[in-house]
Coordinates of C-alpha atoms in Angstrom, one line a residue:
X1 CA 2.9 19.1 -10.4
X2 CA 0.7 17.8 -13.2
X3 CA 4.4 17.9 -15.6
X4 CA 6.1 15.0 -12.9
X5 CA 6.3 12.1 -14.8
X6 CA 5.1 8.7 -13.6
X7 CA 6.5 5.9 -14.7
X8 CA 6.8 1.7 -14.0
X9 CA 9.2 0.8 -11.6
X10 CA 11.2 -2.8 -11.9
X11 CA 12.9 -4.5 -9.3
X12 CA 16.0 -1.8 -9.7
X13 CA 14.1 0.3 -7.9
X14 CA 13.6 -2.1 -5.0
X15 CA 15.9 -0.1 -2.5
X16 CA 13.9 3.4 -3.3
X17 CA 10.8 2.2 -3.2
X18 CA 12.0 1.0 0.2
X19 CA 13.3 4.2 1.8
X20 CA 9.9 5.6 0.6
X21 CA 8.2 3.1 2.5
X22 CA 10.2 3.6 5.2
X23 CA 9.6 7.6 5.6
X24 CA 6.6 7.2 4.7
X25 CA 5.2 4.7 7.2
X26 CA 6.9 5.7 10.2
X27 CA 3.8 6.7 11.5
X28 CA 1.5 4.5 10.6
X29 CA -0.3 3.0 13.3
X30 CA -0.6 -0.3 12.0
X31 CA 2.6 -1.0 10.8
X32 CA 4.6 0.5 13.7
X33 CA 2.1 -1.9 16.3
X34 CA 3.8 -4.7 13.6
X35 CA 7.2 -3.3 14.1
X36 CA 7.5 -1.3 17.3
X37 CA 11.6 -1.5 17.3
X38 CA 12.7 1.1 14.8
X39 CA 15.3 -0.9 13.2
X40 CA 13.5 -3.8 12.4
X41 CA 10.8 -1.3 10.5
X42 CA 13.2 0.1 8.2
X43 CA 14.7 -3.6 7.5
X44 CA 11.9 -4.9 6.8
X45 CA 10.5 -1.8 4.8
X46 CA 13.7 -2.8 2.4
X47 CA 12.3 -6.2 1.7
X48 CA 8.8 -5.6 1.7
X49 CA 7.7 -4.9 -1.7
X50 CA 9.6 -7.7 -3.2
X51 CA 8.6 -10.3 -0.8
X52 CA 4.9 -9.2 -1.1
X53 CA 4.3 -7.7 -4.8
X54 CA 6.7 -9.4 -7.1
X55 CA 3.6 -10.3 -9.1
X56 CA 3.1 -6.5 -9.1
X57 CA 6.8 -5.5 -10.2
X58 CA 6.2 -8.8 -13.0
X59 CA 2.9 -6.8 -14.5
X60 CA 4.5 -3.5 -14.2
X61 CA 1.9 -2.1 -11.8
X62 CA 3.9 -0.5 -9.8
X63 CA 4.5 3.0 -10.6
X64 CA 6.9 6.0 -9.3
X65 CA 6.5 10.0 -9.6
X66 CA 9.5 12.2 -10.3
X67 CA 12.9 10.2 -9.8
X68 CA 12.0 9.4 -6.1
X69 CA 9.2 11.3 -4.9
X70 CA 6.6 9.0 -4.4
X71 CA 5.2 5.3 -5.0
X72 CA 2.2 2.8 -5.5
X73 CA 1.8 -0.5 -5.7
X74 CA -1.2 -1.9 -8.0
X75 CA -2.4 -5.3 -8.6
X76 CA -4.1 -5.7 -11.1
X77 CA -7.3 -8.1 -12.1
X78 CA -6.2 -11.9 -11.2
X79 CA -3.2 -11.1 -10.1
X80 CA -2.6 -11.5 -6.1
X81 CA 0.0 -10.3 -3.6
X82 CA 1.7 -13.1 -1.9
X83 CA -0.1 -13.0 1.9
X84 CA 1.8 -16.1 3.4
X85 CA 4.0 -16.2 6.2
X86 CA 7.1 -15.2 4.2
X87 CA 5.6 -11.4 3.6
X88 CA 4.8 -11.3 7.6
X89 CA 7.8 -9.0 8.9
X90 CA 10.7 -11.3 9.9
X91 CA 10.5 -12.2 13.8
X92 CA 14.3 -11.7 15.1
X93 CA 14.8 -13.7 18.2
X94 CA 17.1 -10.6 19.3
X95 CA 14.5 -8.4 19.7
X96 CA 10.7 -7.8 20.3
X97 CA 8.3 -10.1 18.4
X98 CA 5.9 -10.1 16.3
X99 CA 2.3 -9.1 18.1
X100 CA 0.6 -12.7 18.7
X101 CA -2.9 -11.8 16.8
X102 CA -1.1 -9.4 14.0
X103 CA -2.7 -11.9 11.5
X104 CA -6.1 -11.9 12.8
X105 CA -6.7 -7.9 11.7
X106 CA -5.3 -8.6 8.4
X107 CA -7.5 -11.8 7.5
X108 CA -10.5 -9.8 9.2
X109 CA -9.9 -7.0 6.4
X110 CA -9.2 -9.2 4.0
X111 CA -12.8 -10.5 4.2
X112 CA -14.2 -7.5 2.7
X113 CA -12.3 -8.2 -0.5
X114 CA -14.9 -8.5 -3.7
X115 CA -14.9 -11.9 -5.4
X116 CA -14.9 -10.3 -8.3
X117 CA -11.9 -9.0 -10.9
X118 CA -10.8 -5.6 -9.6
X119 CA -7.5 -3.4 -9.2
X120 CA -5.9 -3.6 -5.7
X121 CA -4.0 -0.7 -4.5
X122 CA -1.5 -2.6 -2.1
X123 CA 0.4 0.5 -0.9
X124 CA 1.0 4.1 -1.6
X125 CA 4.0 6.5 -0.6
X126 CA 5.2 9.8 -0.9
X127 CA 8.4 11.3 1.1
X128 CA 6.8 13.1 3.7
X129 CA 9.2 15.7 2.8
X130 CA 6.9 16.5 -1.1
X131 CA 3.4 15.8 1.1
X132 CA 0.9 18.3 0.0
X133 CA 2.0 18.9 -3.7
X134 CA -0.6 16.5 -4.3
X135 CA 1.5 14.0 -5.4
X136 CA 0.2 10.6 -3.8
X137 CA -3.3 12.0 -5.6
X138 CA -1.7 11.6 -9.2
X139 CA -0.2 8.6 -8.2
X140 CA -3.5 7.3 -7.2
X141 CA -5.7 9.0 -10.3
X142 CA -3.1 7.3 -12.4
X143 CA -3.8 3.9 -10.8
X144 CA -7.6 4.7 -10.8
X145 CA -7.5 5.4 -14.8
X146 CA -6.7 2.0 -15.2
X147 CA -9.8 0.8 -13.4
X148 CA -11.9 2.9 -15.4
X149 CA -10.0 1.5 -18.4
X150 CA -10.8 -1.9 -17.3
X151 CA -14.1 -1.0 -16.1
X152 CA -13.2 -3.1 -12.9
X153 CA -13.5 -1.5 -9.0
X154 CA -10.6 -1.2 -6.8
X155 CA -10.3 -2.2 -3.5
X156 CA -7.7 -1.0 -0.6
X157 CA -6.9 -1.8 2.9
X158 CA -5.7 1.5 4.9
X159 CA -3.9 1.2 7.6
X160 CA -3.9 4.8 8.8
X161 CA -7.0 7.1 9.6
X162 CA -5.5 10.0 8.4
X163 CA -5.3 9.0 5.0
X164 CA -9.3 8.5 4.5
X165 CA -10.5 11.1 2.7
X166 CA -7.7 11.4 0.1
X167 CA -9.2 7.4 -0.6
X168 CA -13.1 8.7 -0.3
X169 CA -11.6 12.3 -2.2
X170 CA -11.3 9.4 -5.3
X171 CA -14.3 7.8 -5.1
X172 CA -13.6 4.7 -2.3
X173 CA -16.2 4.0 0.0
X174 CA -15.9 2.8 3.5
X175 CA -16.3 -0.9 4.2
X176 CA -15.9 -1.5 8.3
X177 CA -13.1 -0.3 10.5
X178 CA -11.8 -4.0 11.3
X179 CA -9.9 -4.1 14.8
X180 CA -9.2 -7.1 16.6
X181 CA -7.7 -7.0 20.1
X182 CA -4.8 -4.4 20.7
X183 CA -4.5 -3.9 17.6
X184 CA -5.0 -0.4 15.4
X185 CA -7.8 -0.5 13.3
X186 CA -7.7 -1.1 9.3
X187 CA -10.1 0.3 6.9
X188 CA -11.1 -1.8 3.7
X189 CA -12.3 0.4 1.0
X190 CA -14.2 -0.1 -2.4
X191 CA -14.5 2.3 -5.4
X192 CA -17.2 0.9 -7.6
X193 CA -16.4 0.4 -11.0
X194 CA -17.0 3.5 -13.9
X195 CA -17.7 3.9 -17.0

C-alpha cells in the first residue's frame, strides 16, 4: 500500500470527495444524530467540503489516496474552516430538522482548540470497501509529516469512538469526551508538536 500515491485534491474532485464522505460516515454517530433521514445525509455529504473547507481546497491541504480510495481534509496554521450557520447541514422544511442543541456539542469541542498555530485535521475518509489496507493511516502520516515539518501540533475533533486509537496510534492525545444533551459524544484530540 505504501506505492498508492497521494496527491492534492481541487475543487474537481468535490463530488468524490463527497461519495467518500458519504460511505464513509454512514455510521458515524454524530453525523447521523445531525442527519437521521438518509437522504438528507448524502446531500449534504455532496456539499460539505466546499461549504466548510474551501480555505482547505485554496491551500491545497486536502489530499486523496489512489484515484478514489480515500480522503483528508487539513487546515493548515492560520487558516480556519468556515463554522457559521451556512456549513450547518441544510434544515429542509420537508423533512426532520435539525437537532435543537446540535451546535452546543460542537462549540463545547471546539473549546479545547489550542490558541496557538497548529495543523487541523477537519475530516478523514476511506471507502469502507479498502478499510484495513491501512490506508486512512498514510493519509493521516502524510498530513502529520507536515506538522513535524512545521514543527506545529495538530488538533482533531472525532466524532466516532471507534476511530480513537488509529488518532492515539499517531501520537493524539485525548482531550474530554464533550457531550451535551442527546447528543453523541465528540472527542478533541491534540498531538503535541515534534521535532
Amino acid at each position: 500500500m505504501d506505492e498508492i500515491p497521494i496527491r492534492p485534491a481541487s475543487f474537481e474532485d468535490e463530488e468524490l470527495i463527497g461519495t467518500l464522505l458519504s460511505l464513509s460516515f454512514a455510521n458515524d454517530p454524530f453525523v447521523r444524530w445531525i442527519l437521521p433521514d438518509p437522504r438528507g445525509f448524502v446531500a449534504d455529504c455532496y456539499s460539505y467540503a466546499r461549504r466548510a473547507y474551501a480555505s482547505a481546497f485554496d491551500a491545497q491541504t486536502v489530499h486523496i489516496i489512489g484515484e478514489k480510495l480515500g480522503a483528508a481534509v487539513w487546515l493548515p496554521p492560520g487558516v480556519t474552516a468556515d463554522r457559521s450557520e451556512k456549513t450547518a447541514p441544510p434544515d429542509n422544511s420537508d423533512g426532520p430538522s435539525l437537532p435543537p442543541d446540535f451546535a452546543a456539542p460542537r462549540a463545547q469541542s471546539a473549546a479545547y482548540c489550542p490558541t496557538e498555530p497548529h495543523w487541523y485535521l477537519g475530516l478523514i475518509a476511506v471507502d469502507p470497501f479498502h478499510r484495513g489496507k491501512k490506508l486512512g493511516t498514510r493519509l493521516l502520516q502524510y498530513g502529520l509529516a507536515l506538522c513535524d515539518r512545521d514543527c506545529v501540533p495538530a488538533y482533531l475533533e472525532s466524532t466516532n469512538a471507534a476511530n480513537l486509537t488509529l488518532y492515539q496510534r499517531a501520537g493524539f492525545e485525548l482531550l474530554a469526551e464533550v457531550k451535551v444533551g442527546a447528543s453523541p459524544p465528540r472527542f478533541p484530540m491534540l498531538r503535541p508538536a515534534r521535532k
